[in-house]
């Protein structure tokens, strides 16, 4: 039985070939159906250049000749009665040259656990979601004016069992979600979960874009994980990889015997550094495939956002290519016009259906307008990773005390660009994988006390700096070694006092950040912050005034990156009144030296640093002090 050529199918096919079919997963792939009273599965796959396509699986001894498909408008289809959920299958492709091979279903909802590669007939229907409150409370979410504190996670190495096995989605839905909630993060960002054959790729080389990886359980198990996050008030962001795909034989590459999903020209269609194929963004069916996939994770799994990987590679034709191999576009430039158009279309479509979705660009380029709306000729993301901030701050923190003199611009120049884009400030997995060292391992210092103090002031500066926040797992308790994706985080470190103290500092800092509107409400507004005492860089003090919409809701955040303390430091302030210390990274319970400001600090009419009023404040070594403004009474 073939797919009936109904009016609705003709329209669906037409939109697919136009590049505007944004729910192609609803009719392509394997779907449990009932026809004329007979239950079975309808298979449909786009393979316009194949000579034959058959359905091969565990039900026919992997001999596809018993189940030949028929083609209409480049779509091969077949209804097979009596097949049930859980059945294994692949498509048997016969090329124009007569070659015959098996391919996994590009639209499969589930795939075997690696190293096996068969697709699995699966229904994603009838899961009873319990996240109504989350959906209702976030339906009008204005992300730019809310706290965003992301905990980036690689599920396979957050924690392992004693035998080295993975925790399942269901087990993580309790242990990981409770952990993240307790420590004050607003979102979990999951490194790519689409099915991938190689653990060491961390999920960035995908074979099955519609299959959540079976390493940790079933699609329904992952639904439960997301559901549990939402019930705990935690959003879920997923890394998404539309820039390239791996060359494994069962995957998308040369799918019907020809370059179908990838560019035919190897100069555009292959990434030599990563050893992968590049999607053909000029092909309407590929655009439909990718945008449908982005929406699929939102439609079926309720994810709250996508961090789009390797955006720079979609913006230029010559990403990672030696100069002698450079090519140009039709106008003679290096811009990847089709890649840019795809990103604009992606964001326009996503926001037309999910206005409050998080679409975050991991982009290392200086391409303008990444977070400018598409209507204003931007790429249309609502956030971009600020990788310059990451590089500059970590470069500074690696320097010993004498080397920091005169280098404070590495800390402050990112402040000059805070309004160039809506930024997320990331300390991600890229900064801590081998051989880059953990964040704690990057900190300079003569002993552990200095290294932990450096990490505390860096973390506090991250919270003080305009922009949303992302930190990789393990940072919150001071992971010592580089991140190892084949093992577990070093949870045993929490048996040591200094790591416990740092973990308590991060927990309190996170909750403090979430509770103070001045730290996030005007992140991207000119009135949201002022840099104070910039002319006294020799002190290695970076002092920011952060404001909320309410004019009197102000914080002064003093960050001291030197080992020298300052007793009675004279600090000019813009408003008369009082200032109360509300956070101090040097508290004894955090492992600090205990230099604090116990009393309310009253302003004096003492001109200092360009202001008519000033206060006298104690600033501890390698520490952050946060003062809350108290308006002058009367």
Short mmCIF file of C-alpha atoms in Angstrom, two decimals, residues 179-469:
data_model
loop_
_atom_site.label_atom_id
_atom_site.label_comp_id
_atom_site.label_asym_id
_atom_site.label_seq_id
_atom_site.Cartn_x
_atom_site.Cartn_y
_atom_site.Cartn_z
CA UNK A 179 20.89 19.69 42.15
CA UNK A 180 20.49 22.48 39.60
CA UNK A 181 17.38 23.81 41.32
CA UNK A 182 19.02 23.88 44.74
CA UNK A 183 22.02 25.78 43.42
CA UNK A 184 19.96 28.52 41.85
CA UNK A 185 20.42 28.10 38.11
CA UNK A 186 17.56 29.18 35.87
CA UNK A 187 18.28 26.88 32.91
CA UNK A 188 20.09 23.70 31.99
CA UNK A 189 21.88 23.69 28.64
CA UNK A 190 22.37 20.17 27.32
CA UNK A 191 25.20 19.43 24.96
CA UNK A 192 23.82 17.88 21.73
CA UNK A 193 21.36 15.08 22.33
CA UNK A 194 20.50 14.16 18.75
CA UNK A 195 21.75 10.64 18.05
CA UNK A 196 25.46 10.43 17.29
CA UNK A 197 27.70 7.40 16.82
CA UNK A 198 30.85 8.54 18.63
CA UNK A 199 30.89 9.42 22.34
CA UNK A 200 34.05 11.48 21.94
CA UNK A 201 32.32 13.86 19.50
CA UNK A 202 30.26 15.02 22.54
CA UNK A 203 27.20 14.95 20.25
CA UNK A 204 28.46 17.49 17.71
CA UNK A 205 28.59 15.00 14.81
CA UNK A 206 25.02 13.85 14.29
CA UNK A 207 23.53 10.99 12.30
CA UNK A 208 19.85 11.16 13.34
CA UNK A 209 18.59 14.67 13.94
CA UNK A 210 15.12 13.62 15.10
CA UNK A 211 16.27 10.89 17.49
CA UNK A 212 17.11 11.85 21.04
CA UNK A 213 20.12 9.71 21.91
CA UNK A 214 19.28 6.26 23.27
CA UNK A 215 22.38 6.25 25.49
CA UNK A 216 20.27 7.49 28.39
CA UNK A 217 16.87 6.02 27.62
CA UNK A 218 13.81 6.40 25.43
CA UNK A 219 12.11 9.49 23.95
CA UNK A 220 9.46 9.28 26.65
CA UNK A 221 12.20 9.20 29.29
CA UNK A 222 13.61 12.43 27.87
CA UNK A 223 10.13 13.97 27.90
CA UNK A 224 9.98 13.10 31.59
CA UNK A 225 13.35 14.78 32.14
CA UNK A 226 12.21 18.03 30.49
CA UNK A 227 8.87 17.84 32.28
CA UNK A 228 10.62 17.49 35.62
CA UNK A 229 12.87 20.48 34.84
CA UNK A 230 9.83 22.61 34.14
CA UNK A 231 8.06 21.47 37.28
CA UNK A 232 11.12 22.69 39.21
CA UNK A 233 11.10 26.03 37.40
CA UNK A 234 14.14 25.25 35.23
CA UNK A 235 14.24 25.91 31.50
CA UNK A 236 15.90 23.51 29.05
CA UNK A 237 18.19 24.66 26.26
CA UNK A 238 19.63 22.16 23.80
CA UNK A 239 22.76 22.50 21.71
CA UNK A 240 21.72 22.19 18.07
CA UNK A 241 24.11 21.48 15.21
CA UNK A 242 22.85 22.68 11.79
CA UNK A 243 26.35 23.52 10.52
CA UNK A 244 27.54 20.04 9.53
CA UNK A 245 26.95 16.31 9.92
CA UNK A 246 29.18 13.26 10.12
CA UNK A 247 30.11 11.00 7.23
CA UNK A 248 29.16 7.67 8.83
CA UNK A 249 27.80 5.33 6.18
CA UNK A 250 24.34 4.94 7.71
CA UNK A 251 23.80 8.69 8.05
CA UNK A 252 22.75 11.53 5.75
CA UNK A 253 25.85 11.59 3.56
CA UNK A 254 25.31 10.68 -0.13
CA UNK A 255 21.90 9.53 1.01
CA UNK A 256 20.42 8.45 -2.32
CA UNK A 257 23.72 7.88 -4.07
CA UNK A 258 24.19 11.58 -4.71
CA UNK A 259 25.06 14.60 -2.55
CA UNK A 260 21.53 15.14 -1.28
CA UNK A 261 21.73 16.87 2.09
CA UNK A 262 25.22 18.25 1.45
CA UNK A 263 26.63 20.53 -1.27
CA UNK A 264 27.89 18.69 -4.34
CA UNK A 265 30.90 21.01 -4.58
CA UNK A 266 33.31 19.68 -1.97
CA UNK A 267 34.68 23.19 -1.42
CA UNK A 268 31.29 24.12 0.02
CA UNK A 269 30.11 20.68 1.05
CA UNK A 270 32.92 19.44 3.30
CA UNK A 271 34.62 20.77 6.39
CA UNK A 272 38.19 19.44 6.17
CA UNK A 273 39.06 20.27 9.78
CA UNK A 274 36.10 18.42 11.27
CA UNK A 275 35.92 15.71 8.61
CA UNK A 276 32.22 16.31 8.08
CA UNK A 277 29.71 17.25 5.40
CA UNK A 278 28.11 20.70 5.25
CA UNK A 279 24.37 21.05 4.69
CA UNK A 280 23.28 22.50 1.35
CA UNK A 281 21.38 25.60 2.54
CA UNK A 282 20.46 26.46 -1.01
CA UNK A 283 18.33 23.33 -1.34
CA UNK A 284 14.71 23.96 -0.23
CA UNK A 285 14.20 20.42 1.06
CA UNK A 286 17.25 20.74 3.31
CA UNK A 287 15.97 24.04 4.67
CA UNK A 288 12.62 22.37 5.39
CA UNK A 289 14.45 19.48 7.09
CA UNK A 290 16.48 21.71 9.39
CA UNK A 291 13.81 24.23 10.35
CA UNK A 292 11.35 21.40 10.94
CA UNK A 293 13.93 19.82 13.21
CA UNK A 294 14.39 22.99 15.25
CA UNK A 295 10.64 23.22 15.75
CA UNK A 296 10.41 19.49 16.42
CA UNK A 297 12.36 19.78 19.68
CA UNK A 298 10.04 22.57 20.74
CA UNK A 299 6.83 20.88 19.58
CA UNK A 300 7.49 17.40 20.90
CA UNK A 301 9.95 17.86 23.76
CA UNK A 302 9.00 21.32 25.05
CA UNK A 303 12.58 22.59 24.96
CA UNK A 304 12.85 26.29 25.75
CA UNK A 305 15.67 27.22 23.44
CA UNK A 306 18.46 26.23 21.11
CA UNK A 307 22.09 27.16 21.36
CA UNK A 308 23.05 27.06 17.68
CA UNK A 309 26.54 25.67 17.27
CA UNK A 310 29.28 26.99 14.96
CA UNK A 311 27.31 29.92 13.54
CA UNK A 312 30.49 31.45 12.13
CA UNK A 313 30.85 28.49 9.77
CA UNK A 314 27.48 29.40 8.22
CA UNK A 315 28.47 33.03 7.71
CA UNK A 316 31.59 32.60 5.60
CA UNK A 317 32.46 30.35 2.68
CA UNK A 318 36.03 29.96 3.87
CA UNK A 319 35.66 28.81 7.46
CA UNK A 320 38.64 26.63 8.45
CA UNK A 321 40.01 26.65 4.90
CA UNK A 322 43.58 27.46 3.81
CA UNK A 323 43.77 30.67 1.83
CA UNK A 324 44.77 28.90 -1.36
CA UNK A 325 41.38 27.10 -1.30
CA UNK A 326 39.21 30.16 -0.68
CA UNK A 327 36.13 30.68 -2.83
CA UNK A 328 33.81 33.66 -3.30
CA UNK A 329 30.07 34.17 -3.67
CA UNK A 330 28.30 35.54 -6.74
CA UNK A 331 29.17 39.08 -5.68
CA UNK A 332 32.84 38.34 -5.19
CA UNK A 333 32.67 38.32 -1.38
CA UNK A 334 33.36 35.64 1.21
CA UNK A 335 29.92 35.76 2.80
CA UNK A 336 27.98 32.50 2.73
CA UNK A 337 24.79 34.04 1.37
CA UNK A 338 22.75 30.84 1.56
CA UNK A 339 23.90 30.15 5.11
CA UNK A 340 23.01 33.68 6.19
CA UNK A 341 19.59 33.42 4.53
CA UNK A 342 18.99 30.10 6.28
CA UNK A 343 19.76 31.54 9.72
CA UNK A 344 17.47 34.49 9.10
CA UNK A 345 14.67 32.21 7.95
CA UNK A 346 15.23 29.87 10.89
CA UNK A 347 14.87 32.62 13.47
CA UNK A 348 11.95 34.30 11.69
CA UNK A 349 10.02 31.02 11.62
CA UNK A 350 10.87 30.02 15.20
CA UNK A 351 9.81 33.36 16.66
CA UNK A 352 6.63 33.44 14.56
CA UNK A 353 5.58 30.23 16.33
CA UNK A 354 7.40 30.52 19.65
CA UNK A 355 7.90 34.24 20.41
CA UNK A 356 9.55 33.53 23.77
CA UNK A 357 12.03 30.91 22.59
CA UNK A 358 15.72 31.33 23.37
CA UNK A 359 17.79 31.30 20.17
CA UNK A 360 21.45 31.66 21.11
CA UNK A 361 24.26 31.97 18.58
CA UNK A 362 27.64 30.42 19.34
CA UNK A 363 29.48 32.78 17.04
CA UNK A 364 33.16 33.69 17.18
CA UNK A 365 33.01 36.21 14.33
CA UNK A 366 32.54 39.98 14.25
CA UNK A 367 29.57 39.62 11.89
CA UNK A 368 27.22 42.55 12.54
CA UNK A 369 23.60 42.23 13.59
CA UNK A 370 23.63 38.72 15.05
CA UNK A 371 20.97 39.69 17.61
CA UNK A 372 19.29 42.28 15.41
CA UNK A 373 15.76 41.24 14.28
CA UNK A 374 15.45 39.84 10.77
CA UNK A 375 13.06 42.68 9.89
CA UNK A 376 16.02 45.02 10.39
CA UNK A 377 18.33 42.85 8.27
CA UNK A 378 19.90 41.07 11.24
CA UNK A 379 20.35 37.35 11.77
CA UNK A 380 17.50 37.40 14.26
CA UNK A 381 18.96 35.58 17.28
CA UNK A 382 18.02 36.98 20.67
CA UNK A 383 21.41 36.16 22.22
CA UNK A 384 25.01 35.69 21.17
CA UNK A 385 27.88 34.16 23.14
CA UNK A 386 30.46 36.82 24.02
CA UNK A 387 33.60 34.79 23.36
CA UNK A 388 35.83 37.86 23.52
CA UNK A 389 34.76 38.38 27.15
CA UNK A 390 35.64 34.77 27.90
CA UNK A 391 39.04 34.93 26.24
CA UNK A 392 40.00 38.29 27.74
CA UNK A 393 39.01 37.57 31.32
CA UNK A 394 40.64 34.14 31.41
CA UNK A 395 43.80 35.52 29.86
CA UNK A 396 43.97 38.09 32.64
CA UNK A 397 43.26 35.59 35.40
CA UNK A 398 46.15 33.37 34.27
CA UNK A 399 48.60 36.22 34.89
CA UNK A 400 50.44 36.39 38.18
CA UNK A 401 50.12 39.52 40.32
CA UNK A 402 53.06 41.42 38.84
CA UNK A 403 51.94 40.66 35.27
CA UNK A 404 48.49 42.13 35.89
CA UNK A 405 49.81 45.70 36.19
CA UNK A 406 48.61 47.70 33.21
CA UNK A 407 46.62 44.78 31.77
CA UNK A 408 43.26 45.64 33.32
CA UNK A 409 41.83 46.52 29.91
CA UNK A 410 41.41 42.78 29.39
CA UNK A 411 38.75 42.91 32.07
CA UNK A 412 37.02 46.12 31.03
CA UNK A 413 37.08 46.41 27.26
CA UNK A 414 34.12 44.04 26.96
CA UNK A 415 32.11 46.69 28.83
CA UNK A 416 32.49 48.97 25.82
CA UNK A 417 30.67 46.48 23.58
CA UNK A 418 27.81 45.48 25.85
CA UNK A 419 25.29 47.19 23.57
CA UNK A 420 26.62 45.74 20.32
CA UNK A 421 24.54 42.60 20.87
CA UNK A 422 22.49 40.80 23.50
CA UNK A 423 25.26 38.75 25.05
CA UNK A 424 25.54 35.55 27.04
CA UNK A 425 28.85 35.47 28.93
CA UNK A 426 30.06 31.85 28.70
CA UNK A 427 32.57 29.80 30.61
CA UNK A 428 31.70 26.67 28.66
CA UNK A 429 33.06 23.18 27.99
CA UNK A 430 35.41 24.68 25.37
CA UNK A 431 37.38 26.40 28.13
CA UNK A 432 37.86 23.35 30.35
CA UNK A 433 38.40 20.34 28.06
CA UNK A 434 41.84 18.78 27.64
CA UNK A 435 44.40 20.35 27.52
CA UNK A 436 42.85 23.69 28.52
CA UNK A 437 42.64 23.00 32.28
CA UNK A 438 39.65 23.62 34.52
CA UNK A 439 38.74 27.17 35.49
CA UNK A 440 40.37 26.63 38.86
CA UNK A 441 43.41 25.21 37.09
CA UNK A 442 43.71 28.41 35.04
CA UNK A 443 43.84 30.68 38.09
CA UNK A 444 47.21 32.09 39.06
CA UNK A 445 48.37 32.06 42.66
CA UNK A 446 51.09 30.90 45.01
CA UNK A 447 48.76 28.49 46.79
CA UNK A 448 45.23 27.10 46.74
CA UNK A 449 43.92 30.01 48.81
CA UNK A 450 44.91 32.49 46.10
CA UNK A 451 43.62 30.28 43.31
CA UNK A 452 40.22 29.89 44.97
CA UNK A 453 40.10 33.61 45.78
CA UNK A 454 40.86 34.40 42.14
CA UNK A 455 38.08 32.08 41.02
CA UNK A 456 35.64 33.67 43.48
CA UNK A 457 36.34 37.19 42.27
CA UNK A 458 36.15 36.05 38.64
CA UNK A 459 32.77 34.41 39.28
CA UNK A 460 31.52 37.52 41.05
CA UNK A 461 32.70 39.68 38.15
CA UNK A 462 30.79 37.42 35.77
CA UNK A 463 27.64 38.18 37.77
CA UNK A 464 28.43 41.90 37.90
CA UNK A 465 29.11 42.30 34.17
CA UNK A 466 26.13 43.17 31.94
CA UNK A 467 24.90 40.11 30.04
CA UNK A 468 23.38 36.74 30.81
CA UNK A 469 25.51 33.93 32.28
#
